[in-house]
PDB file of C-alpha atoms in Angstrom:
ATOM      1  CA  GLN W   1       4.163  29.537  27.737  1.00 60.00           C
ATOM      2  CA  LYS W   2       1.876  29.330  30.720  1.00 69.00           C
ATOM      3  CA  GLU W   3       3.244  26.981  33.357  1.00 88.00           C
ATOM      4  CA  VAL W   4       1.852  25.601  36.552  1.00 93.00           C
ATOM      5  CA  GLU W   5       4.352  23.680  38.646  1.00 94.00           C
ATOM      6  CA  GLN W   6       3.735  21.197  41.415  1.00 94.00           C
ATOM      7  CA  ASN W   7       5.987  18.761  43.218  1.00 90.00           C
ATOM      8  CA  SER W   8       4.886  15.322  42.057  1.00 88.00           C
ATOM      9  CA  GLY W   9       5.541  13.777  45.475  1.00 88.00           C
ATOM     10  CA  PRO W  10       4.475  11.530  46.933  1.00 95.00           C
ATOM     11  CA  LEU W  11       3.934  13.579  50.053  1.00 96.00           C
ATOM     12  CA  SER W  12       3.489  11.227  52.965  1.00 97.00           C
ATOM     13  CA  VAL W  13       1.963  12.446  56.235  1.00 97.00           C
ATOM     14  CA  PRO W  14       0.618  10.636  59.300  1.00 97.00           C
ATOM     15  CA  GLU W  15      -3.069  10.643  60.071  1.00 97.00           C
ATOM     16  CA  GLY W  16      -4.065  13.760  61.978  1.00 97.00           C
ATOM     17  CA  ALA W  17      -1.192  15.880  60.663  1.00 97.00           C
ATOM     18  CA  ILE W  18      -1.359  18.934  58.420  1.00 97.00           C
ATOM     19  CA  ALA W  19      -0.631  18.279  54.749  1.00 97.00           C
ATOM     20  CA  SER W  20       0.754  21.224  52.803  1.00 97.00           C
ATOM     21  CA  LEU W  21       0.576  21.193  49.013  1.00 97.00           C
ATOM     22  CA  ASN W  22       2.185  23.903  46.923  1.00 97.00           C
ATOM     23  CA  CYS W  23       1.784  25.244  43.413  1.00 96.00           C
ATOM     24  CA  THR W  24       3.615  27.992  41.527  1.00 96.00           C
ATOM     25  CA  TYR W  25       2.537  29.629  38.303  1.00 94.00           C
ATOM     26  CA  SER W  26       4.317  31.667  35.667  1.00 92.00           C
ATOM     27  CA  ASP W  27       1.611  34.007  34.356  1.00 88.00           C
ATOM     28  CA  ARG W  28       1.703  36.962  36.731  1.00 88.00           C
ATOM     29  CA  GLY W  29      -1.722  38.268  35.734  1.00 85.00           C
ATOM     30  CA  SER W  30      -3.524  35.015  36.525  1.00 87.00           C
ATOM     31  CA  GLN W  31      -6.826  35.613  38.208  1.00 83.00           C
ATOM     32  CA  SER W  32      -8.387  32.453  39.567  1.00 87.00           C
ATOM     33  CA  PHE W  33      -6.906  29.404  41.173  1.00 92.00           C
ATOM     34  CA  PHE W  34      -8.420  25.996  41.726  1.00 92.00           C
ATOM     35  CA  TRP W  35      -7.579  22.848  43.618  1.00 95.00           C
ATOM     36  CA  TYR W  36      -8.924  19.563  42.294  1.00 95.00           C
ATOM     37  CA  ARG W  37      -8.698  16.201  44.022  1.00 97.00           C
ATOM     38  CA  GLN W  38      -8.333  13.078  41.945  1.00 97.00           C
ATOM     39  CA  TYR W  39      -8.615   9.635  43.470  1.00 97.00           C
ATOM     40  CA  SER W  40      -6.848   6.816  41.691  1.00 95.00           C
ATOM     41  CA  GLY W  41      -8.872   5.736  38.678  1.00 93.00           C
ATOM     42  CA  LYS W  42     -11.374   8.568  39.067  1.00 96.00           C
ATOM     43  CA  SER W  43     -11.895  11.979  37.532  1.00 96.00           C
ATOM     44  CA  PRO W  44     -10.784  15.299  39.026  1.00 95.00           C
ATOM     45  CA  GLU W  45     -13.265  17.012  41.319  1.00 93.00           C
ATOM     46  CA  LEU W  46     -13.108  20.599  42.507  1.00 91.00           C
ATOM     47  CA  ILE W  47     -12.484  21.072  46.208  1.00 93.00           C
ATOM     48  CA  MET W  48     -11.631  24.776  46.426  1.00 91.00           C
ATOM     49  CA  PHE W  49     -11.073  27.920  44.443  1.00 89.00           C
ATOM     50  CA  ILE W  50      -9.524  31.230  45.436  1.00 92.00           C
ATOM     51  CA  TYR W  51      -9.028  34.521  43.662  1.00 86.00           C
ATOM     52  CA  SER W  52      -8.037  37.019  46.360  1.00 84.00           C
ATOM     53  CA  ASN W  53      -4.746  37.225  48.183  1.00 87.00           C
ATOM     54  CA  GLY W  54      -4.816  35.636  51.582  1.00 90.00           C
ATOM     55  CA  ASP W  55      -6.499  32.584  53.005  1.00 92.00           C
ATOM     56  CA  LYS W  56      -9.784  30.893  52.246  1.00 93.00           C
ATOM     57  CA  GLU W  57     -11.029  28.197  54.586  1.00 95.00           C
ATOM     58  CA  ASP W  58     -13.569  25.457  53.954  1.00 93.00           C
ATOM     59  CA  GLY W  59     -13.804  22.849  56.654  1.00 96.00           C
ATOM     60  CA  ARG W  60     -10.446  21.096  56.984  1.00 97.00           C
ATOM     61  CA  PHE W  61      -9.151  22.735  53.809  1.00 97.00           C
ATOM     62  CA  THR W  62      -7.442  26.120  53.542  1.00 97.00           C
ATOM     63  CA  ALA W  63      -6.279  27.636  50.286  1.00 96.00           C
ATOM     64  CA  GLN W  64      -3.605  30.321  50.465  1.00 96.00           C
ATOM     65  CA  LEU W  65      -2.813  32.706  47.632  1.00 95.00           C
ATOM     66  CA  ASN W  66       0.174  35.020  47.264  1.00 94.00           C
ATOM     67  CA  LYS W  67       0.025  36.763  43.900  1.00 91.00           C
ATOM     68  CA  ALA W  68       3.229  38.730  44.459  1.00 92.00           C
ATOM     69  CA  SER W  69       5.168  35.493  44.876  1.00 93.00           C
ATOM     70  CA  GLN W  70       3.000  33.645  42.366  1.00 94.00           C
ATOM     71  CA  TYR W  71       2.162  30.692  44.484  1.00 94.00           C
ATOM     72  CA  VAL W  72      -0.956  29.059  45.801  1.00 96.00           C
ATOM     73  CA  SER W  73      -1.077  26.386  48.446  1.00 97.00           C
ATOM     74  CA  LEU W  74      -3.562  23.980  49.940  1.00 97.00           C
ATOM     75  CA  LEU W  75      -3.460  22.984  53.597  1.00 97.00           C
ATOM     76  CA  ILE W  76      -5.364  19.961  54.804  1.00 98.00           C
ATOM     77  CA  ARG W  77      -5.776  19.857  58.583  1.00 98.00           C
ATOM     78  CA  ASP W  78      -6.370  16.671  60.527  1.00 97.00           C
ATOM     79  CA  SER W  79      -5.436  14.609  57.473  1.00 98.00           C
ATOM     80  CA  GLN W  80      -7.348  11.366  57.028  1.00 97.00           C
ATOM     81  CA  PRO W  81      -6.463   8.260  55.004  1.00 97.00           C
ATOM     82  CA  SER W  82      -9.442   9.156  52.795  1.00 97.00           C
ATOM     83  CA  ASP W  83      -7.543  12.311  51.771  1.00 97.00           C
ATOM     84  CA  SER W  84      -4.979  10.135  49.990  1.00 98.00           C
ATOM     85  CA  ALA W  85      -5.239  11.220  46.356  1.00 97.00           C
ATOM     86  CA  THR W  86      -3.540  13.361  43.739  1.00 97.00           C
ATOM     87  CA  TYR W  87      -4.186  17.087  44.081  1.00 97.00           C
ATOM     88  CA  LEU W  88      -4.195  19.143  40.899  1.00 96.00           C
ATOM     89  CA  CYS W  89      -3.632  22.868  40.876  1.00 96.00           C
ATOM     90  CA  ALA W  90      -5.313  24.802  38.045  1.00 92.00           C
ATOM     91  CA  VAL W  91      -4.823  28.443  37.123  1.00 90.00           C
ATOM     92  CA  ASN W  92      -7.036  30.670  34.979  1.00 85.00           C
ATOM     93  CA  PRO W  93      -5.083  33.126  32.854  1.00 77.00           C
ATOM     94  CA  PRO W  94      -5.738  36.869  32.740  1.00 75.00           C
ATOM     95  CA  GLY W  95      -7.935  38.470  30.144  1.00 70.00           C
ATOM     96  CA  GLY W  96     -11.226  36.862  31.022  1.00 62.00           C
ATOM     97  CA  SER W  97     -10.389  33.412  29.693  1.00 64.00           C
ATOM     98  CA  TYR W  98     -11.943  30.645  31.753  1.00 68.00           C
ATOM     99  CA  ILE W  99      -9.660  28.007  30.330  1.00 78.00           C
ATOM    100  CA  PRO W 100      -7.358  26.803  33.086  1.00 84.00           C
ATOM    101  CA  THR W 101      -3.863  25.416  32.887  1.00 88.00           C
ATOM    102  CA  PHE W 102      -3.421  22.371  35.094  1.00 91.00           C
ATOM    103  CA  GLY W 103      -0.360  21.338  37.016  1.00 93.00           C
ATOM    104  CA  ARG W 104       0.647  17.696  36.935  1.00 93.00           C
ATOM    105  CA  GLY W 105      -0.480  17.117  40.470  1.00 95.00           C
ATOM    106  CA  THR W 106       0.964  16.127  43.831  1.00 96.00           C
ATOM    107  CA  SER W 107       0.327  12.668  45.180  1.00 96.00           C
ATOM    108  CA  LEU W 108      -0.647  12.705  48.876  1.00 97.00           C
ATOM    109  CA  ILE W 109      -0.501   9.627  51.059  1.00 97.00           C
ATOM    110  CA  VAL W 110      -1.982   9.775  54.558  1.00 97.00           C
ATOM    111  CA  HIS W 111      -0.906   6.748  56.568  1.00 95.00           C
ATOM    112  CA  PRO W 112      -2.689   5.553  59.710  1.00 91.00           C
TER     113      PRO W 112
ATOM    114  CA  ASP Z   1     -28.526  16.213  37.049  1.00 65.00           C
ATOM    115  CA  ALA Z   2     -26.576  13.089  36.112  1.00 82.00           C
ATOM    116  CA  GLY Z   3     -23.331  14.956  35.586  1.00 93.00           C
ATOM    117  CA  VAL Z   4     -21.111  14.621  32.540  1.00 96.00           C
ATOM    118  CA  ILE Z   5     -21.609  11.261  30.853  1.00 97.00           C
ATOM    119  CA  GLN Z   6     -18.927   9.530  28.833  1.00 98.00           C
ATOM    120  CA  SER Z   7     -18.941   6.321  26.871  1.00 97.00           C
ATOM    121  CA  PRO Z   8     -17.450   3.858  26.645  1.00 98.00           C
ATOM    122  CA  ARG Z   9     -15.727   3.702  30.019  1.00 97.00           C
ATOM    123  CA  HIS Z  10     -13.090   1.333  28.708  1.00 97.00           C
ATOM    124  CA  GLU Z  11     -11.942   0.721  25.163  1.00 97.00           C
ATOM    125  CA  VAL Z  12      -9.348  -1.762  23.988  1.00 97.00           C
ATOM    126  CA  THR Z  13      -8.522  -1.724  20.320  1.00 97.00           C
ATOM    127  CA  GLU Z  14      -5.780  -2.652  17.943  1.00 97.00           C
ATOM    128  CA  MET Z  15      -3.428  -0.275  16.247  1.00 97.00           C
ATOM    129  CA  GLY Z  16      -4.901   1.169  13.076  1.00 96.00           C
ATOM    130  CA  GLN Z  17      -8.507   0.927  14.182  1.00 97.00           C
ATOM    131  CA  GLU Z  18     -10.858   3.871  14.475  1.00 97.00           C
ATOM    132  CA  VAL Z  19     -11.887   4.883  17.984  1.00 98.00           C
ATOM    133  CA  THR Z  20     -14.829   7.117  18.848  1.00 98.00           C
ATOM    134  CA  LEU Z  21     -15.318   8.525  22.324  1.00 98.00           C
ATOM    135  CA  ARG Z  22     -18.610  10.109  23.318  1.00 98.00           C
ATOM    136  CA  CYS Z  23     -19.629  12.774  25.778  1.00 98.00           C
ATOM    137  CA  LYS Z  24     -22.865  14.278  27.032  1.00 98.00           C
ATOM    138  CA  PRO Z  25     -22.247  17.499  28.966  1.00 96.00           C
ATOM    139  CA  ILE Z  26     -24.302  18.820  31.844  1.00 94.00           C
ATOM    140  CA  SER Z  27     -27.454  20.455  30.539  1.00 93.00           C
ATOM    141  CA  GLY Z  28     -27.118  24.214  30.285  1.00 89.00           C
ATOM    142  CA  HIS Z  29     -23.331  24.276  30.240  1.00 90.00           C
ATOM    143  CA  ASP Z  30     -21.940  26.309  27.371  1.00 89.00           C
ATOM    144  CA  TYR Z  31     -18.371  25.035  27.381  1.00 90.00           C
ATOM    145  CA  LEU Z  32     -17.180  21.519  26.626  1.00 94.00           C
ATOM    146  CA  PHE Z  33     -13.604  20.345  26.964  1.00 94.00           C
ATOM    147  CA  TRP Z  34     -11.719  17.224  25.920  1.00 97.00           C
ATOM    148  CA  TYR Z  35      -8.644  16.283  27.941  1.00 96.00           C
ATOM    149  CA  ARG Z  36      -6.122  13.480  27.793  1.00 96.00           C
ATOM    150  CA  GLN Z  37      -4.305  12.289  30.907  1.00 96.00           C
ATOM    151  CA  THR Z  38      -1.170  10.176  31.056  1.00 93.00           C
ATOM    152  CA  MET Z  39       1.407   9.591  33.735  1.00 88.00           C
ATOM    153  CA  MET Z  40       4.104  11.177  31.609  1.00 86.00           C
ATOM    154  CA  ARG Z  41       2.291  14.322  30.494  1.00 86.00           C
ATOM    155  CA  GLY Z  42      -0.410  14.854  33.085  1.00 88.00           C
ATOM    156  CA  LEU Z  43      -3.725  16.418  32.082  1.00 91.00           C
ATOM    157  CA  GLU Z  44      -3.606  17.953  28.600  1.00 91.00           C
ATOM    158  CA  LEU Z  45      -6.344  20.041  27.021  1.00 92.00           C
ATOM    159  CA  LEU Z  46      -7.017  18.776  23.518  1.00 94.00           C
ATOM    160  CA  ILE Z  47      -9.879  20.981  22.344  1.00 95.00           C
ATOM    161  CA  TYR Z  48     -12.758  22.990  23.704  1.00 93.00           C
ATOM    162  CA  PHE Z  49     -16.104  24.157  22.379  1.00 93.00           C
ATOM    163  CA  ASN Z  50     -18.249  27.147  23.245  1.00 91.00           C
ATOM    164  CA  ASN Z  51     -21.897  26.888  22.247  1.00 92.00           C
ATOM    165  CA  ASN Z  52     -21.055  23.903  20.034  1.00 94.00           C
ATOM    166  CA  VAL Z  53     -18.357  25.804  18.129  1.00 94.00           C
ATOM    167  CA  PRO Z  54     -14.724  24.632  18.356  1.00 94.00           C
ATOM    168  CA  ILE Z  55     -12.712  27.493  19.793  1.00 90.00           C
ATOM    169  CA  ASP Z  56      -9.211  26.143  20.265  1.00 88.00           C
ATOM    170  CA  ASP Z  57      -7.929  22.834  18.944  1.00 90.00           C
ATOM    171  CA  SER Z  58      -4.244  23.627  19.327  1.00 88.00           C
ATOM    172  CA  GLY Z  59      -3.894  20.786  21.796  1.00 89.00           C
ATOM    173  CA  MET Z  60      -4.981  18.138  19.325  1.00 92.00           C
ATOM    174  CA  PRO Z  61      -1.794  16.161  18.784  1.00 86.00           C
ATOM    175  CA  GLU Z  62      -2.181  15.207  15.147  1.00 86.00           C
ATOM    176  CA  ASP Z  63      -4.577  15.114  12.231  1.00 91.00           C
ATOM    177  CA  ARG Z  64      -5.529  11.649  13.368  1.00 95.00           C
ATOM    178  CA  PHE Z  65      -7.582  13.322  16.089  1.00 96.00           C
ATOM    179  CA  SER Z  66     -10.852  15.083  15.351  1.00 97.00           C
ATOM    180  CA  ALA Z  67     -13.709  16.320  17.506  1.00 97.00           C
ATOM    181  CA  LYS Z  68     -17.257  17.391  16.798  1.00 97.00           C
ATOM    182  CA  MET Z  69     -20.157  18.820  18.711  1.00 97.00           C
ATOM    183  CA  PRO Z  70     -23.261  18.568  16.531  1.00 97.00           C
ATOM    184  CA  ASN Z  71     -25.548  19.862  19.277  1.00 95.00           C
ATOM    185  CA  ALA Z  72     -25.492  21.141  22.839  1.00 94.00           C
ATOM    186  CA  SER Z  73     -25.893  17.706  24.364  1.00 95.00           C
ATOM    187  CA  PHE Z  74     -23.392  15.587  22.463  1.00 96.00           C
ATOM    188  CA  SER Z  75     -19.752  15.575  21.442  1.00 98.00           C
ATOM    189  CA  THR Z  76     -17.392  13.032  19.963  1.00 98.00           C
ATOM    190  CA  LEU Z  77     -13.632  12.635  19.884  1.00 98.00           C
ATOM    191  CA  LYS Z  78     -12.390  10.408  17.106  1.00 98.00           C
ATOM    192  CA  ILE Z  79      -8.976   8.895  16.563  1.00 97.00           C
ATOM    193  CA  GLN Z  80      -8.308   7.403  13.148  1.00 97.00           C
ATOM    194  CA  PRO Z  81      -6.067   5.479  12.840  1.00 96.00           C
ATOM    195  CA  SER Z  82      -5.251   4.782  16.461  1.00 96.00           C
ATOM    196  CA  GLU Z  83      -1.696   4.126  17.678  1.00 96.00           C
ATOM    197  CA  PRO Z  84      -0.326   2.600  20.902  1.00 97.00           C
ATOM    198  CA  ARG Z  85       0.912   6.021  22.054  1.00 95.00           C
ATOM    199  CA  ASP Z  86      -2.721   7.199  22.112  1.00 96.00           C
ATOM    200  CA  SER Z  87      -3.315   4.961  25.129  1.00 97.00           C
ATOM    201  CA  ALA Z  88      -4.495   7.236  27.928  1.00 97.00           C
ATOM    202  CA  VAL Z  89      -7.536   8.283  29.911  1.00 98.00           C
ATOM    203  CA  TYR Z  90      -9.674  10.742  27.985  1.00 98.00           C
ATOM    204  CA  PHE Z  91     -11.849  13.090  30.015  1.00 98.00           C
ATOM    205  CA  CYS Z  92     -14.693  15.243  28.883  1.00 97.00           C
ATOM    206  CA  ALA Z  93     -15.600  18.225  31.048  1.00 94.00           C
ATOM    207  CA  SER Z  94     -18.225  20.925  30.861  1.00 92.00           C
ATOM    208  CA  SER Z  95     -18.510  24.351  32.393  1.00 88.00           C
ATOM    209  CA  PRO Z  96     -21.201  26.962  32.792  1.00 84.00           C
ATOM    210  CA  THR Z  97     -20.663  30.557  31.790  1.00 72.00           C
ATOM    211  CA  SER Z  98     -21.993  32.658  34.565  1.00 57.00           C
ATOM    212  CA  GLY Z  99     -19.556  35.361  33.619  1.00 52.00           C
ATOM    213  CA  ILE Z 100     -17.165  35.059  36.506  1.00 56.00           C
ATOM    214  CA  SER Z 101     -13.636  33.790  36.364  1.00 52.00           C
ATOM    215  CA  THR Z 102     -14.300  31.258  39.056  1.00 55.00           C
ATOM    216  CA  ASP Z 103     -16.459  29.086  36.833  1.00 67.00           C
ATOM    217  CA  THR Z 104     -15.301  25.570  37.384  1.00 79.00           C
ATOM    218  CA  GLN Z 105     -15.177  22.510  35.215  1.00 86.00           C
ATOM    219  CA  TYR Z 106     -17.122  19.340  35.880  1.00 91.00           C
ATOM    220  CA  PHE Z 107     -15.401  16.223  34.677  1.00 95.00           C
ATOM    221  CA  GLY Z 108     -16.920  13.046  33.352  1.00 97.00           C
ATOM    222  CA  PRO Z 109     -15.719   9.637  34.583  1.00 97.00           C
ATOM    223  CA  GLY Z 110     -13.302   9.292  31.673  1.00 97.00           C
ATOM    224  CA  THR Z 111     -12.667   6.699  28.993  1.00 98.00           C
ATOM    225  CA  ARG Z 112      -9.631   4.491  29.485  1.00 97.00           C
ATOM    226  CA  LEU Z 113      -8.272   3.771  26.027  1.00 98.00           C
ATOM    227  CA  THR Z 114      -5.771   1.017  25.365  1.00 98.00           C
ATOM    228  CA  VAL Z 115      -4.365   0.631  21.872  1.00 97.00           C
ATOM    229  CA  LEU Z 116      -2.510  -2.632  21.369  1.00 96.00           C
TER     230      LEU Z 116
END
């Protein structure tokens, strides 16, 4: 059973702080990892993907992957109230399948 | 491109009625997915198609659910008869197949279904 685990939150951070969102997965051979943002009442939208160990930065967002420990994280620097949303972690399994397993998401609240 | 299009955006029906949800994927995308999202269970994959062919429907909860993709630009998800526990947001998503594992999914706006 493939599992992707996230703390449901809510994670509350002040504006300007760093928000750290974490995700663990059970399938050791997983290859690709995605972070989706979902605003209330809207559909998920991709914000980052990562497939190599280490860090990947895109603007205020940094994805971190540690395959040995089977976790992936998303850091949001200089958090803004507009970052308040649910963040879904998705993991592609090994074997060339492009069908991800989604976590249930972490709710982030950035307060002014 | 207009993105993934779903209709209707909201549907309210009574228990026992038939419900049909519609999806138009992004042109050129080979994969189409149907998801259901609830607070209790999160985002669940119901079924997906590759080149109009259903590949995995193991997520379809019961025989009351059926999905079709008669051509590359149209898919339907049907629930007959509907039950209150089917109330959820149903998302359609499509994905290209460029051959890399980082292909991402593009979600439609969703259909919010309420079964009374």
